[in-house]
Short mmCIF file of C-alpha atoms in Angstrom, two decimals:
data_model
loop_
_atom_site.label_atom_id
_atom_site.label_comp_id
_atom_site.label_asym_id
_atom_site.label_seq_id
_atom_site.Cartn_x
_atom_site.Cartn_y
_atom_site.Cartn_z
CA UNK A 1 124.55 78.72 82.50
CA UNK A 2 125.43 82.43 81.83
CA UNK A 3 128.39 83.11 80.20
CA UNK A 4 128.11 87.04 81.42
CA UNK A 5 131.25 88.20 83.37
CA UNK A 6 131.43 91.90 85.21
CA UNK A 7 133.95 94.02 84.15
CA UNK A 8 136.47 95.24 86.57
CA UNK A 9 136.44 99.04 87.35
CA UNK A 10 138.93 101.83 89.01
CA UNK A 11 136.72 103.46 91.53
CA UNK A 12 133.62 102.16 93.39
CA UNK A 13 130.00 104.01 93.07
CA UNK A 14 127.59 103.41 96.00
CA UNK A 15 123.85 103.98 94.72
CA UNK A 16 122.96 102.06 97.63
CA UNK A 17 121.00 105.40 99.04
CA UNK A 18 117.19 106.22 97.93
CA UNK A 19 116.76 108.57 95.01
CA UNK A 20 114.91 111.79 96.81
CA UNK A 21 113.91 113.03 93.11
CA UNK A 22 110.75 110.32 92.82
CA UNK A 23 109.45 111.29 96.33
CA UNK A 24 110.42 115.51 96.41
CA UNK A 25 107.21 116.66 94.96
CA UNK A 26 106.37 120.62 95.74
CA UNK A 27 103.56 121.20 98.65
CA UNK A 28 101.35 123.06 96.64
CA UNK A 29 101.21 120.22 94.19
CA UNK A 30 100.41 117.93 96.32
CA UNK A 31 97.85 119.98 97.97
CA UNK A 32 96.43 120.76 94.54
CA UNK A 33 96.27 116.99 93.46
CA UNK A 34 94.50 115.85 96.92
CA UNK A 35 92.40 118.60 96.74
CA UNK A 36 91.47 119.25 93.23
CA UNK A 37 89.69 115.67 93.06
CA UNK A 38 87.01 117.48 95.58
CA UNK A 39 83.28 117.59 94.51
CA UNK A 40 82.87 121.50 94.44
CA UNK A 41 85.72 121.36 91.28
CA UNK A 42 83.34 119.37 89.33
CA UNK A 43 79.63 119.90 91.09
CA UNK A 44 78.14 122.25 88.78
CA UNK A 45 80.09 120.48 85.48
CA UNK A 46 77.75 117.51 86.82
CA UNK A 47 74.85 118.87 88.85
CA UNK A 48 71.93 118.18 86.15
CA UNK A 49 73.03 114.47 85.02
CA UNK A 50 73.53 113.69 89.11
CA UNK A 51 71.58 113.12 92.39
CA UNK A 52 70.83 116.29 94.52
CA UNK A 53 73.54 117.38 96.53
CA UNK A 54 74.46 120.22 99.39
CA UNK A 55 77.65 120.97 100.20
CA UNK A 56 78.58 120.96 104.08
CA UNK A 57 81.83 122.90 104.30
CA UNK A 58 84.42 122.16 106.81
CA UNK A 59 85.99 124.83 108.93
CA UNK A 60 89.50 124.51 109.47
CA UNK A 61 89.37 124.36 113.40
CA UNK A 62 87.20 122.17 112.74
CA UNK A 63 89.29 119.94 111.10
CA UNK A 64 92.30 120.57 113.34
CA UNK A 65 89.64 118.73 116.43
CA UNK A 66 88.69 116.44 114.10
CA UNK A 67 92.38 114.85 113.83
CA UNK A 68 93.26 115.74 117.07
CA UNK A 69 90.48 113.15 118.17
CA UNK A 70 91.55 111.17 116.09
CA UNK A 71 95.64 111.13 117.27
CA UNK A 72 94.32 110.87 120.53
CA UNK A 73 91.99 108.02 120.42
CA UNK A 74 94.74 105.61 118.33
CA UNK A 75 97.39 107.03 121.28
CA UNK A 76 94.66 105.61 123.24
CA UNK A 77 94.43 102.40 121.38
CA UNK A 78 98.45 102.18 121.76
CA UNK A 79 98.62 103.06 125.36
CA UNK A 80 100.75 106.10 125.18
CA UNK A 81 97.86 108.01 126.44
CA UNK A 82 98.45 108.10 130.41
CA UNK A 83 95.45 109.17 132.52
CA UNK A 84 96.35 112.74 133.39
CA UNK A 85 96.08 113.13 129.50
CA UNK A 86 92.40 111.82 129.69
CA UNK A 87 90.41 113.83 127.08
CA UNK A 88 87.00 115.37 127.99
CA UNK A 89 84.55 114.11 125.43
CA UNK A 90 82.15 117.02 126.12
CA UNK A 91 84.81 119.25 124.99
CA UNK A 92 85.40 117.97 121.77
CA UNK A 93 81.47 117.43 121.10
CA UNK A 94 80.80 121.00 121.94
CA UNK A 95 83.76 122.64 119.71
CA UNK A 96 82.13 120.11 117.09
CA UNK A 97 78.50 121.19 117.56
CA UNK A 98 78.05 123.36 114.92
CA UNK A 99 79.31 121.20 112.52
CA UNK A 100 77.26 118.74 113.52
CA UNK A 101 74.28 120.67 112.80
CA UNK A 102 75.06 121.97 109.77
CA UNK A 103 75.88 117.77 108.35
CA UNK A 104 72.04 116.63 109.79
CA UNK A 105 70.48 119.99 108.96
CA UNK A 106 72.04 118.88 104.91
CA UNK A 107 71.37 115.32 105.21
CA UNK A 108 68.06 115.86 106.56
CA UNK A 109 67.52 118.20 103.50
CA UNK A 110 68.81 115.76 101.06
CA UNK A 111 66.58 112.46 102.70
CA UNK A 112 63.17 114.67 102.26
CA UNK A 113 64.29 115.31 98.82
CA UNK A 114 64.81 111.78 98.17
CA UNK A 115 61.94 109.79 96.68
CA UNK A 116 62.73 106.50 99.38
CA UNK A 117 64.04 108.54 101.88
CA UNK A 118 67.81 108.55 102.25
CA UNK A 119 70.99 110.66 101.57
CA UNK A 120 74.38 109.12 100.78
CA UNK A 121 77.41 110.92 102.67
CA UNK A 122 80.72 111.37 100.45
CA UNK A 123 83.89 113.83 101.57
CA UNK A 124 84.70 115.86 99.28
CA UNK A 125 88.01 114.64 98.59
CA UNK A 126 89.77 111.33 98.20
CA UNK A 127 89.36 109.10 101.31
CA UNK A 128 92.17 108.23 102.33
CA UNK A 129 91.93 104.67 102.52
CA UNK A 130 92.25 105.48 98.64
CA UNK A 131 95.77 105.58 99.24
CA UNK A 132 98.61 104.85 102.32
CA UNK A 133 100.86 107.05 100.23
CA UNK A 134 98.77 110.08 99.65
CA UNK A 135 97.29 109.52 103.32
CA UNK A 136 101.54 109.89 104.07
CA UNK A 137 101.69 112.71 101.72
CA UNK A 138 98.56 114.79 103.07
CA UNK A 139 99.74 113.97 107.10
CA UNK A 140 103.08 115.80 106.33
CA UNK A 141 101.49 119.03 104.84
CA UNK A 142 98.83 118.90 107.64
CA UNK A 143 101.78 118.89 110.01
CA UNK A 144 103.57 121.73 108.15
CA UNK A 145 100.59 123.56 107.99
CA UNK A 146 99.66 123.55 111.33
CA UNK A 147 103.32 124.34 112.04
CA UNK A 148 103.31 127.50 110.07
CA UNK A 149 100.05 128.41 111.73
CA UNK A 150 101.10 128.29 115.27
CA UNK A 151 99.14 124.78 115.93
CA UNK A 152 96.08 126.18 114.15
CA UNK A 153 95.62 129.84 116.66
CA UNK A 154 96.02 131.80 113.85
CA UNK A 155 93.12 130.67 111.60
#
């Protein structure tokens, strides 16, 4: 048995509430620790003691129809999606076009370079299935960002 007692005190102290200082990290930090993990940081560090690589870059708009999909298809999922919000597939697959041209025309490069014929695909950055919490972390500045840049017009 403990023999511990608590000792009585004048005034009560709630620290019942979440310390904000462990989560409050700046934007641009964050930013910079997602994105400084990306391949064209450390390509050319690497690029003789590696496989052959070509980088596919990723417009913004692009990546603004990319997630939009994306939200629209697990809305979809949930059912929140009614059917006067129906999305036109053709749409999205022609404002995607050119990126889709640009990821065969480099994978196509990289498979005839390869002596049995096939390319891996990586992202640049983390996945984020890495982690829930920078996944969390990158949503919110996406959100901001997009915010700040009247929903992506001003690209």
């Amino acid at each position: 048995k403990n023999n511990t007692s608590l000792r009585p005190v004048s005034q009560v102290s709630d620290r019942s509430a979440p310390n904000k200082t462990f989560v409050e990290v700046d934007e641009d930090k964050i930013r910079d620790s997602f994105f400084g993990a990306g391949l064209e940081h450390w390509y050319e560090e690497l690029n003789e003691y590696t496989f052959s690589s070509t980088l596919c870059e990723l417009k913004e708009v692009e990546a603004k129809t990319i997630v939009e999909h994306w939200q629209y298809h697990r809305q979809k999922e949930l059912r929140e999606v009614s059917i006067e919000d129906e999305l036109d597939e053709t749409i999205i697959m022609d404002q995607l076009a050119n990126l889709s041209k640009r990821l065969n025309d480099a994978i196509q490069s990289e498979v005839r370079k390869s002596p049995v014929g096939r390319a891996f695909v990586k992202l640049s950055t983390r996945s984020p299935k890495d982690s829930k919490r920078i996944l969390a972390i990158a949503t919110d500045a996406y959100h901001k960002r997009m915010d700040k840049t009247n929903g992506g017009a001003d690209f």
